[in-house]
CSV table of C-alpha atoms in Angstrom, one decimal:
chain,number,residue,atom,x,y,z
B,1,THR,CA,129.4,100.8,31.6
B,2,GLU,CA,127.9,97.6,33.1
B,3,HIS,CA,130.8,97.5,35.7
B,4,LEU,CA,129.5,101.1,37.1
B,5,ALA,CA,126.0,100.1,36.8
B,6,ILE,CA,127.1,97.2,39.2
B,7,LEU,CA,129.2,99.2,41.5
B,8,ARG,CA,126.3,101.7,41.7
B,9,ASP,CA,123.8,98.8,42.7
B,10,GLU,CA,126.8,97.4,45.4
B,11,ILE,CA,126.9,100.4,47.1
B,12,GLN,CA,123.4,101.2,47.3
B,13,ASN,CA,122.7,98.2,48.4
B,14,GLU,CA,125.7,98.5,51.2
B,15,ASN,CA,127.6,95.6,49.9
B,16,PHE,CA,130.5,96.2,51.3
B,17,ALA,CA,132.2,93.1,50.0
B,18,GLY,CA,130.7,93.4,46.3
B,19,ILE,CA,132.0,97.1,46.2
B,20,GLU,CA,135.7,95.6,47.0
B,21,GLN,CA,135.1,93.2,44.6
B,22,GLU,CA,133.5,95.3,41.9
B,23,ALA,CA,135.7,98.4,42.3
B,24,HIS,CA,138.8,96.2,42.5
B,25,ARG,CA,138.3,95.1,38.5
B,26,ILE,CA,137.4,98.6,37.4
B,27,LYS,CA,141.0,99.5,39.0
B,28,GLY,CA,142.8,96.8,37.6
B,29,ALA,CA,141.3,97.9,33.8
B,30,CYS,CA,141.9,101.4,34.6
B,31,ILE,CA,145.9,100.7,34.7
B,32,GLN,CA,145.9,98.9,31.9
B,33,ILE,CA,144.6,102.2,30.0
B,34,GLY,CA,146.3,104.6,31.9
B,35,ALA,CA,143.5,106.1,32.9
B,36,SER,CA,145.2,107.2,36.5
B,37,THR,CA,142.5,109.3,38.2
B,38,LEU,CA,140.0,106.6,37.6
B,39,GLY,CA,142.0,104.5,38.8
B,40,GLU,CA,142.5,106.3,41.8
B,41,LEU,CA,139.0,106.9,42.6
B,42,SER,CA,138.7,102.9,42.1
B,43,LEU,CA,141.2,102.6,44.8
B,44,GLN,CA,139.0,104.7,47.2
B,45,LEU,CA,136.2,103.0,46.5
B,46,GLU,CA,137.8,99.5,46.6
B,47,MET,CA,139.1,100.8,50.3
B,48,LEU,CA,135.4,101.7,51.6
B,49,GLY,CA,134.6,98.6,50.7
B,50,LYS,CA,136.8,96.8,52.4
B,51,ASN,CA,137.3,98.7,55.6
B,52,ASN,CA,133.2,98.4,55.5
B,53,LYS,CA,132.3,101.8,55.3
B,54,LEU,CA,130.1,104.2,53.2
B,55,ASP,CA,131.2,107.6,54.3
B,56,GLY,CA,131.8,109.7,51.1
B,57,ALA,CA,131.1,106.6,49.2
B,58,LEU,CA,128.2,108.5,46.8
B,59,ASN,CA,130.4,111.2,46.2
B,60,LEU,CA,133.1,109.2,45.5
B,61,LEU,CA,131.1,107.7,43.2
B,62,GLN,CA,129.5,110.6,41.6
B,63,ASP,CA,133.3,112.1,40.8
B,64,PHE,CA,133.8,108.7,39.4
B,65,GLU,CA,130.7,108.3,36.9
B,66,GLU,CA,132.2,112.2,36.3
B,67,GLU,CA,136.3,111.2,35.1
B,68,PHE,CA,134.7,107.7,33.7
B,69,GLN,CA,132.8,110.1,31.1
B,70,LYS,CA,135.8,111.8,30.6
B,71,VAL,CA,137.7,109.0,29.8
B,72,ALA,CA,134.7,107.3,28.0
B,73,HIS,CA,134.7,110.2,25.3
B,74,TYR,CA,138.7,110.5,24.8
B,75,LEU,CA,138.7,107.1,24.0
B,76,ARG,CA,135.6,107.1,21.8
B,77,LYS,CA,137.4,110.0,20.2
B,78,VAL,CA,141.1,108.2,20.1
B,79,LEU,CA,139.7,104.9,18.9
B,80,SER,CA,137.6,106.9,15.7
B,81,ALA,CA,140.3,108.7,14.4
């Protein structure tokens, strides 16, 4: 959740390099755990940062946060079993 908060701040501050960097970090973690939808959303956010654009970033962030909650819930469930 720390990286999610950082990503949110970077978008709010229109820090394109920060968006790209944080989304890239999150994407790597998503790939490692097999969270492909979350990884795809991370890639889209990363590309926005790389291209110095914010078009749709808030909608993507909202989708990302919803998917993040699903993945976190699933992982908690699996790890507590």
